[in-house]
PDB file of C-alpha atoms in Angstrom:
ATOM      1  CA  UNK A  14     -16.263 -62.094  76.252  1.00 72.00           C
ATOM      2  CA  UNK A  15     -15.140 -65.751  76.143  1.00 86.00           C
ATOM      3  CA  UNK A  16     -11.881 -65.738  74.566  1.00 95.00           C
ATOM      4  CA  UNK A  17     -12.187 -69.116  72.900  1.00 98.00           C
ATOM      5  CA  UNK A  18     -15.528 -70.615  71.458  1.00 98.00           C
ATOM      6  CA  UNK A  19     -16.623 -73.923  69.764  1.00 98.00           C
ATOM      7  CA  UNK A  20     -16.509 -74.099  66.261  1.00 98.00           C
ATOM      8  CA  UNK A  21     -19.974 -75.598  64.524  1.00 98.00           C
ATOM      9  CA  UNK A  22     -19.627 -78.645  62.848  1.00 98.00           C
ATOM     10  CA  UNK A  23     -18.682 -79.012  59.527  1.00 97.00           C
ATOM     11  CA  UNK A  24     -21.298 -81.524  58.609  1.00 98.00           C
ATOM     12  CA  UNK A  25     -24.416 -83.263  60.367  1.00 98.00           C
ATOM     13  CA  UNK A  26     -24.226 -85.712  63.184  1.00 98.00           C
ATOM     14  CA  UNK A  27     -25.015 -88.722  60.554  1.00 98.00           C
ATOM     15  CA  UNK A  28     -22.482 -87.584  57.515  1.00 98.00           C
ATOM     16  CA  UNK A  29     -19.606 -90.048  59.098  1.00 98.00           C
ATOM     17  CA  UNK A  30     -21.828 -93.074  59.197  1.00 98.00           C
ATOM     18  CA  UNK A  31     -21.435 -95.672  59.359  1.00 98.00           C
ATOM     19  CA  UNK A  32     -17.153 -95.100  60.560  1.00 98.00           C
ATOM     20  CA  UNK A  33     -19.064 -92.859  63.130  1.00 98.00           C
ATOM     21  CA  UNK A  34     -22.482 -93.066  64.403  1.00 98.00           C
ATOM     22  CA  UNK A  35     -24.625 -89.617  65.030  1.00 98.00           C
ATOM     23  CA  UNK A  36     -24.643 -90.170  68.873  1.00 98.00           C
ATOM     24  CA  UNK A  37     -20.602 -90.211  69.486  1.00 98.00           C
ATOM     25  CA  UNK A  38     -20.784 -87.025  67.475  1.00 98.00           C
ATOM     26  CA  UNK A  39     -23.391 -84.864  69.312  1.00 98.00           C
ATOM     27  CA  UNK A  40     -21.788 -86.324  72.249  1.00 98.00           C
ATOM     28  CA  UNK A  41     -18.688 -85.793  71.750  1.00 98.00           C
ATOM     29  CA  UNK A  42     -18.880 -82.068  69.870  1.00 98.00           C
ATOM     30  CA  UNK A  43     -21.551 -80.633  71.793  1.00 98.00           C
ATOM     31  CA  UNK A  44     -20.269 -82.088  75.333  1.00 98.00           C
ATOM     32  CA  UNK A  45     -16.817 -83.235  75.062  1.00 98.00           C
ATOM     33  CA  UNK A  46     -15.352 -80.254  72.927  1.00 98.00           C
ATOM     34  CA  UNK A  47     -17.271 -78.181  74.811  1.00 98.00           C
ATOM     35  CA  UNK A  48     -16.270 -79.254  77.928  1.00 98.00           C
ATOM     36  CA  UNK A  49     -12.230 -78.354  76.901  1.00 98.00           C
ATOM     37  CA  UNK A  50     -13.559 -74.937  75.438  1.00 98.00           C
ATOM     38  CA  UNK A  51     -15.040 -73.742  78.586  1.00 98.00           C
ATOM     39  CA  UNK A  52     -11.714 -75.322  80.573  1.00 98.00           C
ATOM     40  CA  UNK A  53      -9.814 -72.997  78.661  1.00 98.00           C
ATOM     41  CA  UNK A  54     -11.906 -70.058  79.208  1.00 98.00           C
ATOM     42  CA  UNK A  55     -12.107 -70.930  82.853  1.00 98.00           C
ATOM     43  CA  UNK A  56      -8.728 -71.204  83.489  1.00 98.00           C
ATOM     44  CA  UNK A  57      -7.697 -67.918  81.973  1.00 98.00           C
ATOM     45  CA  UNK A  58     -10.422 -66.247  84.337  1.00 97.00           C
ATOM     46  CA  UNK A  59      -8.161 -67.972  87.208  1.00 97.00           C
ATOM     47  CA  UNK A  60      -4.977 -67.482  86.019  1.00 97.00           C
ATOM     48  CA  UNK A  61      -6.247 -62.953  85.351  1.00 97.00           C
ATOM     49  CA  UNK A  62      -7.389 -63.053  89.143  1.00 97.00           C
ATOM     50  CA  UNK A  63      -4.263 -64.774  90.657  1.00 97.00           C
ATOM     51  CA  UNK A  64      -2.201 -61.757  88.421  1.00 97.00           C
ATOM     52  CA  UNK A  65      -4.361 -59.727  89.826  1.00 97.00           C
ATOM     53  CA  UNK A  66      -4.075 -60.596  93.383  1.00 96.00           C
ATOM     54  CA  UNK A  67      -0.264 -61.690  92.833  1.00 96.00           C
ATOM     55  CA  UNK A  68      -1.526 -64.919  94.105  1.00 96.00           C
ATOM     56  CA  UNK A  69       0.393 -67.899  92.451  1.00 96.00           C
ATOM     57  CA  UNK A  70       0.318 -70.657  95.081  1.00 96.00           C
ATOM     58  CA  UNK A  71      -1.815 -72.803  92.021  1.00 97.00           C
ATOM     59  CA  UNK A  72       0.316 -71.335  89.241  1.00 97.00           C
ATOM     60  CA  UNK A  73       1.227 -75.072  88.470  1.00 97.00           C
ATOM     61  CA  UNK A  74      -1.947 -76.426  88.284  1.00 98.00           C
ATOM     62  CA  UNK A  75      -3.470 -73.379  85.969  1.00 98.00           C
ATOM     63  CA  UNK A  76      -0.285 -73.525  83.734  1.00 97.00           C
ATOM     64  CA  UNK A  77      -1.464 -77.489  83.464  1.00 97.00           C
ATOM     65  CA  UNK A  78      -4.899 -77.061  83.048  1.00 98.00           C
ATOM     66  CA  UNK A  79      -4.751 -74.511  80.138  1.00 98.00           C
ATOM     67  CA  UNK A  80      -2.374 -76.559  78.004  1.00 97.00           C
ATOM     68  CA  UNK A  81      -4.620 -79.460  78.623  1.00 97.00           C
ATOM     69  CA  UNK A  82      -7.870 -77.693  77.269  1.00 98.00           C
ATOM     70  CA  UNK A  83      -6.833 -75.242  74.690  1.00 98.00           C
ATOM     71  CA  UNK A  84      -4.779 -78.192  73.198  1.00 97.00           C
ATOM     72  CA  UNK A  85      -7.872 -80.401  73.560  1.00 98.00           C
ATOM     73  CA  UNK A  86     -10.199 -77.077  71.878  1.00 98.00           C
ATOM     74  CA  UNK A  87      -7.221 -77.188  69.312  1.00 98.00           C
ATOM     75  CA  UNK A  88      -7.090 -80.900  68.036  1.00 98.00           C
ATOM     76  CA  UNK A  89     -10.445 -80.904  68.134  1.00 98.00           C
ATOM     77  CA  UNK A  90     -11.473 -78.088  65.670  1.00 98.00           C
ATOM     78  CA  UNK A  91      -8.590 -79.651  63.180  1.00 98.00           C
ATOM     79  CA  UNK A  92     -10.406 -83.306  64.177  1.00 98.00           C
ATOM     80  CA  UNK A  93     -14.006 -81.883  62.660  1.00 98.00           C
ATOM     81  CA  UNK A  94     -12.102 -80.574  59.292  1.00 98.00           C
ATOM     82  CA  UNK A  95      -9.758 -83.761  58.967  1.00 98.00           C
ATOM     83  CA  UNK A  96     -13.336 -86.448  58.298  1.00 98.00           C
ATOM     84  CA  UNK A  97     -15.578 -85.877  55.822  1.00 98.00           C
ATOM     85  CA  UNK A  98     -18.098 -88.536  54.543  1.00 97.00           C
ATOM     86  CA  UNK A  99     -16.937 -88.524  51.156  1.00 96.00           C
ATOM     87  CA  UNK A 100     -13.162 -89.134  52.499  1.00 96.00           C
ATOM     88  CA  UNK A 101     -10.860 -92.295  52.782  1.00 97.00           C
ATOM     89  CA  UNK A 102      -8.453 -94.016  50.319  1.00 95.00           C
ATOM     90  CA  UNK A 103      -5.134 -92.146  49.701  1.00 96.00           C
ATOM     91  CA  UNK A 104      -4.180 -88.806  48.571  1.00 97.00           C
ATOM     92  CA  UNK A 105      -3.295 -88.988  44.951  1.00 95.00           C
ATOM     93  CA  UNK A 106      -1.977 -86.459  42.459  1.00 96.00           C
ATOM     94  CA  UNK A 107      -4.655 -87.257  40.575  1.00 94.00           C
ATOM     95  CA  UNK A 108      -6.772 -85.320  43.417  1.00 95.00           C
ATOM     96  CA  UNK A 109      -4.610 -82.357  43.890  1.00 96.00           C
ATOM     97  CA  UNK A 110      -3.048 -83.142  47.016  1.00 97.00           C
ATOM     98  CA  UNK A 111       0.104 -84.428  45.057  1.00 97.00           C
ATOM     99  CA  UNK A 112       2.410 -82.535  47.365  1.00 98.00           C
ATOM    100  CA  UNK A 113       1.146 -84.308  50.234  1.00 98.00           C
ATOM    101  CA  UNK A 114       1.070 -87.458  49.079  1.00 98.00           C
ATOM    102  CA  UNK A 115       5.063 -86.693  47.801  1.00 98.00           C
ATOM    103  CA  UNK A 116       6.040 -85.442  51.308  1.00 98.00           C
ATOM    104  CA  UNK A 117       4.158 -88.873  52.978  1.00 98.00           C
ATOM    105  CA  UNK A 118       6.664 -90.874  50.839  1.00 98.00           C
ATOM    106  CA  UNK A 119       9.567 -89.227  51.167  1.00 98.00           C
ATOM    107  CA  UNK A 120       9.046 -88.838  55.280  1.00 98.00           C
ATOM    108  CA  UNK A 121       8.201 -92.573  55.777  1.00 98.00           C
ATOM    109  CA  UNK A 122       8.971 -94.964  52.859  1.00 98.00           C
ATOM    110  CA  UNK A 123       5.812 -95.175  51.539  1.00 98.00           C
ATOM    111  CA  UNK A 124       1.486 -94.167  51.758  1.00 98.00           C
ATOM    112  CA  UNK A 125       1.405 -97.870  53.581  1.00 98.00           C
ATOM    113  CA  UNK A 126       4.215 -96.784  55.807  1.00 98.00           C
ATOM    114  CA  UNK A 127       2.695 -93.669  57.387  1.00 98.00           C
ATOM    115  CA  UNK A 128      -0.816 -95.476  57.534  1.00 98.00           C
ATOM    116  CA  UNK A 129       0.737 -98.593  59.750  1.00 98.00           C
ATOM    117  CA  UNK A 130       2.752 -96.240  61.871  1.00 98.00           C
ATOM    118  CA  UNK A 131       0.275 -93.340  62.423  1.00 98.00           C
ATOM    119  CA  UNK A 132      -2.652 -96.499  63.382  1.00 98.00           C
ATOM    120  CA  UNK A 133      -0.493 -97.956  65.367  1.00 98.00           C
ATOM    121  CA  UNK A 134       1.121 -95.026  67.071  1.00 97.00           C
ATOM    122  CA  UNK A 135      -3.087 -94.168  67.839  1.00 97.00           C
ATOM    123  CA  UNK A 136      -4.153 -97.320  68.916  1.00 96.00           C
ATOM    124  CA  UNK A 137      -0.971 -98.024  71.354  1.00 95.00           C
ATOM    125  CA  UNK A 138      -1.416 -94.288  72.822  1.00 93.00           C
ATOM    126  CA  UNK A 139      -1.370 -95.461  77.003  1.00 88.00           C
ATOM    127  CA  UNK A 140      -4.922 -94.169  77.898  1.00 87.00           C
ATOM    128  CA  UNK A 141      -6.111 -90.691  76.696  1.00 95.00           C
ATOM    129  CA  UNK A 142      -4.455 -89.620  73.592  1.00 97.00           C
ATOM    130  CA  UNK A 143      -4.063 -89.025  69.890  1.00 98.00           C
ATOM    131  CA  UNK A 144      -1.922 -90.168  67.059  1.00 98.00           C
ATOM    132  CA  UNK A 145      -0.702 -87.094  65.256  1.00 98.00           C
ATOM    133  CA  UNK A 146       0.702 -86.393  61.373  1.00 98.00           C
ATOM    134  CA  UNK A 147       2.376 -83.028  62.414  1.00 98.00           C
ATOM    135  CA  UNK A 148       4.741 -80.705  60.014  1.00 97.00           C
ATOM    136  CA  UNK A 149       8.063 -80.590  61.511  1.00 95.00           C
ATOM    137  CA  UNK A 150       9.653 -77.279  60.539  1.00 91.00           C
ATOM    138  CA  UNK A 151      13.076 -77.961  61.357  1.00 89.00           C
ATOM    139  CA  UNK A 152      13.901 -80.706  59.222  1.00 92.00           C
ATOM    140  CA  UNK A 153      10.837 -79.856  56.918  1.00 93.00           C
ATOM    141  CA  UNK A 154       9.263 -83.416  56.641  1.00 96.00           C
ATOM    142  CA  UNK A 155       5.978 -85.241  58.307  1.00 98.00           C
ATOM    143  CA  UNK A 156       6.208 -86.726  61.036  1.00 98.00           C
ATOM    144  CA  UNK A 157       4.227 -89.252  63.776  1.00 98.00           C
ATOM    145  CA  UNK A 158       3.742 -88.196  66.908  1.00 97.00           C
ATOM    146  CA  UNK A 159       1.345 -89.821  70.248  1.00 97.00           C
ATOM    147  CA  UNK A 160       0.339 -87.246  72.347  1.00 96.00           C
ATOM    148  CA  UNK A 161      -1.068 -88.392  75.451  1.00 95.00           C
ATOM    149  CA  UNK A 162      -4.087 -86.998  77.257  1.00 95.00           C
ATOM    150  CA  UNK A 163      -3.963 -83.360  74.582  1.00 93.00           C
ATOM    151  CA  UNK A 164      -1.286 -81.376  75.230  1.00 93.00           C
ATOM    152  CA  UNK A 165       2.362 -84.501  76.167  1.00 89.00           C
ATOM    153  CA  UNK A 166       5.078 -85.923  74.057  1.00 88.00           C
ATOM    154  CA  UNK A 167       5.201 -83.373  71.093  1.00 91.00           C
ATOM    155  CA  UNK A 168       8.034 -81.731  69.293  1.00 90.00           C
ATOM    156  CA  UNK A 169       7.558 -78.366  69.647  1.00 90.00           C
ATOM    157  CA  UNK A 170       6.953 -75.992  66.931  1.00 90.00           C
ATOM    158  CA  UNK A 171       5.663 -79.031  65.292  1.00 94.00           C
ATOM    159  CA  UNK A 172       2.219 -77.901  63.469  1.00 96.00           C
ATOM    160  CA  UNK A 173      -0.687 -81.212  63.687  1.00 98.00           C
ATOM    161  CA  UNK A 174      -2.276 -81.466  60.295  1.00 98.00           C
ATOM    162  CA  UNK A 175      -4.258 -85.074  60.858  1.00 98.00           C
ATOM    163  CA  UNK A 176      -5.482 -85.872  64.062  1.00 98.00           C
ATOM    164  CA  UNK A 177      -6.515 -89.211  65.195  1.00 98.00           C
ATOM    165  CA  UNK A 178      -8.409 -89.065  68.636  1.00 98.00           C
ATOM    166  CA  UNK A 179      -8.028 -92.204  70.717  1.00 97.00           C
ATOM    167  CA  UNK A 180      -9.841 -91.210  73.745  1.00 97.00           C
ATOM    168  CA  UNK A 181     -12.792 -93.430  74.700  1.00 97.00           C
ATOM    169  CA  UNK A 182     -15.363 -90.937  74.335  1.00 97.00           C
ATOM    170  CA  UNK A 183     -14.397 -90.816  70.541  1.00 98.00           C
ATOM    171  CA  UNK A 184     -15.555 -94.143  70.180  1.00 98.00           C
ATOM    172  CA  UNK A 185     -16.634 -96.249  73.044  1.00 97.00           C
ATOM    173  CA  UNK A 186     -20.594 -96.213  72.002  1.00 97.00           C
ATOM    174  CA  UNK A 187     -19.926 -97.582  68.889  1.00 98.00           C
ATOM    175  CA  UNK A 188     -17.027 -99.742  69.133  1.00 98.00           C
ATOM    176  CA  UNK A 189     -16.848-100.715  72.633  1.00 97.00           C
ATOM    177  CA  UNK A 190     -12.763-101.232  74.068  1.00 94.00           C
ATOM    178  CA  UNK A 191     -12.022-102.412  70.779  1.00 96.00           C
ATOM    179  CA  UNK A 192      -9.581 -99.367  69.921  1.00 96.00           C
ATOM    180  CA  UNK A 193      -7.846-100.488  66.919  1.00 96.00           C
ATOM    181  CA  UNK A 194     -11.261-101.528  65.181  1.00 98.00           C
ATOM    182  CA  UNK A 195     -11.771 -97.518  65.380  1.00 98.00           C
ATOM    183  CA  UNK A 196      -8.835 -96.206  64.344  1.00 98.00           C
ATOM    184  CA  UNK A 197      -8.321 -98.402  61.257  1.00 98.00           C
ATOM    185  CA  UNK A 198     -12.218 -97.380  60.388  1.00 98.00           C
ATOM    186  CA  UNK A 199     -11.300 -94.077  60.669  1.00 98.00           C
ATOM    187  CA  UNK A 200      -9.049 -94.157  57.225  1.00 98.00           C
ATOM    188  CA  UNK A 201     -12.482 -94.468  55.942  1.00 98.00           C
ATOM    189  CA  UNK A 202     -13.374 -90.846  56.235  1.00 98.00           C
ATOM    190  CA  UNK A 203     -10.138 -89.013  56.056  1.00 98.00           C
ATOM    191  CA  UNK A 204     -10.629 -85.395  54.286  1.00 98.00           C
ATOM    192  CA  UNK A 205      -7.350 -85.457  52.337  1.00 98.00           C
ATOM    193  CA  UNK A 206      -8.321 -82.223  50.744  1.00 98.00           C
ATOM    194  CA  UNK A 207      -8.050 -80.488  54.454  1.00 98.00           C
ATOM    195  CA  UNK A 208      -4.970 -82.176  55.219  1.00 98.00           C
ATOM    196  CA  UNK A 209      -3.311 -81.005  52.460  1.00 98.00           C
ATOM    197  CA  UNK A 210      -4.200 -77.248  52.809  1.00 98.00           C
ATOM    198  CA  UNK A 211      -3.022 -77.947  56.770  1.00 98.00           C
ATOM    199  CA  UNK A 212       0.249 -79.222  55.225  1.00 98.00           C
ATOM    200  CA  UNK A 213       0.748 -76.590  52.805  1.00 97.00           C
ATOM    201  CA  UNK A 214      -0.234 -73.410  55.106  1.00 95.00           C
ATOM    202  CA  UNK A 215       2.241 -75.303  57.654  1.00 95.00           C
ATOM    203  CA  UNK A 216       5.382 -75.299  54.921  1.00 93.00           C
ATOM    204  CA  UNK A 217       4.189 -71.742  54.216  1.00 90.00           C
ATOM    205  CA  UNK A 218       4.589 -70.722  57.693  1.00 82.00           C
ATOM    206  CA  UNK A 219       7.944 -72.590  58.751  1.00 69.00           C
ATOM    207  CA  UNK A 220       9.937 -69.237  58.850  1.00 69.00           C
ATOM    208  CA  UNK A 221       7.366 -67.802  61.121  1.00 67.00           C
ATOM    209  CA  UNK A 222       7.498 -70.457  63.303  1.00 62.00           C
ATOM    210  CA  UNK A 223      11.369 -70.409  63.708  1.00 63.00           C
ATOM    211  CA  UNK A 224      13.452 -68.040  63.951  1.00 59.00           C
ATOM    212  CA  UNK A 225      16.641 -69.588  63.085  1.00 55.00           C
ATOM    213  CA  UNK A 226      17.424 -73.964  62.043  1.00 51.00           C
TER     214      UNK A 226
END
């Protein structure tokens, strides 16, 4: 059996319109993330035979390849649960995601802060990429990171709780090379409600995560 598999869609193609129209979303669900799920699967089939045959002249390569497509499976199942038609604004107390919005200000200033540097940390990404709001366990704050292609320039341990993808796929139907158009549409549909519960299992969790500061 497979050992990874692509989650169903929180929503219909047309909930995110108009930030989103229904075609990037089949597209880029049923093809895209699909694509990285069976490159995961794939490659652990290769990298089970080369143990098996204690041959590791591609061990680079496989190490490479699974990092790039169970990190693109993985920011792609939070990217589903992070929009939500009903989304956008900012989280408020007034919404029950007061401890998120608290740890926003007190990790970058201010609500416009974070929203300047996460868009423009997205939009700026060279090529393939994301902008990232990750948990940082060791100092216990948000921060921004740009991950190129799925898997590059992270902190480890860090946990991802909003994902912005920046890759053309994710928006190139609709909005043509105009990148920054997307991502600032995409604070539209932002399900503050799931990035708080990300935030919150991530604090929870920071122990796990490291053994020692």
């Amino acid at each position: 059996m497979a050992t990874y598999t692509l989650p169903e869609l929180p929503y219909d193609y047309a909930a995110l319109e108009p930030v989103i129209n229904p075609q990037i979303i089949e597209l880029h669900h049923d093809k895209h993330h699909a694509a990285y799920v069976k490159g995961a699967n794939d490659t652990l089939e290769q990298l089970e035979e080369a143990r098996d045959k204690e041959a590791w002249g591609a061990i680079n390569g496989l190490q490479k390849s699974l990092a790039f497509h169970l990190s693109g499976h993985i920011l792609h199942s939070i990217y589903w649960h992070n929009m939500t038609g009903d989304g956008g604004g900012e989280p408020l107390a007034a919404d029950g995601v007061g401890d998120l919005a608290d740890a926003i200000t007190e990790s970058f200033g201010s609500f416009a802060g974070f929203k300047s540097q996460l868009t423009k940390a997205a939009a700026t990404t060279q090529g393939s990429g994301w902008g990232v709001l990750a948990y940082e366990p060791v100092s216990g704050k948000l921060i921004v990171e740009q991950v190129y292609d799925h898997q590059g320039n992270v902190g480890q341990g860090s946990v991802p709780v909003l994902v912005f993808d920046a890759w053309e796929h994710a928006f190139y139907l609709q909005y043509k090379n105009q990148k920054v158009d997307f991502i600032e549409a995409m604070w539209a549909v932002v399900n503050w409600q799931d990035v708080a519960k990300r935030y919150a299992a991530a604090k929870e969790r920071a122990d796990v995560l490291l053994l020692a500061p």
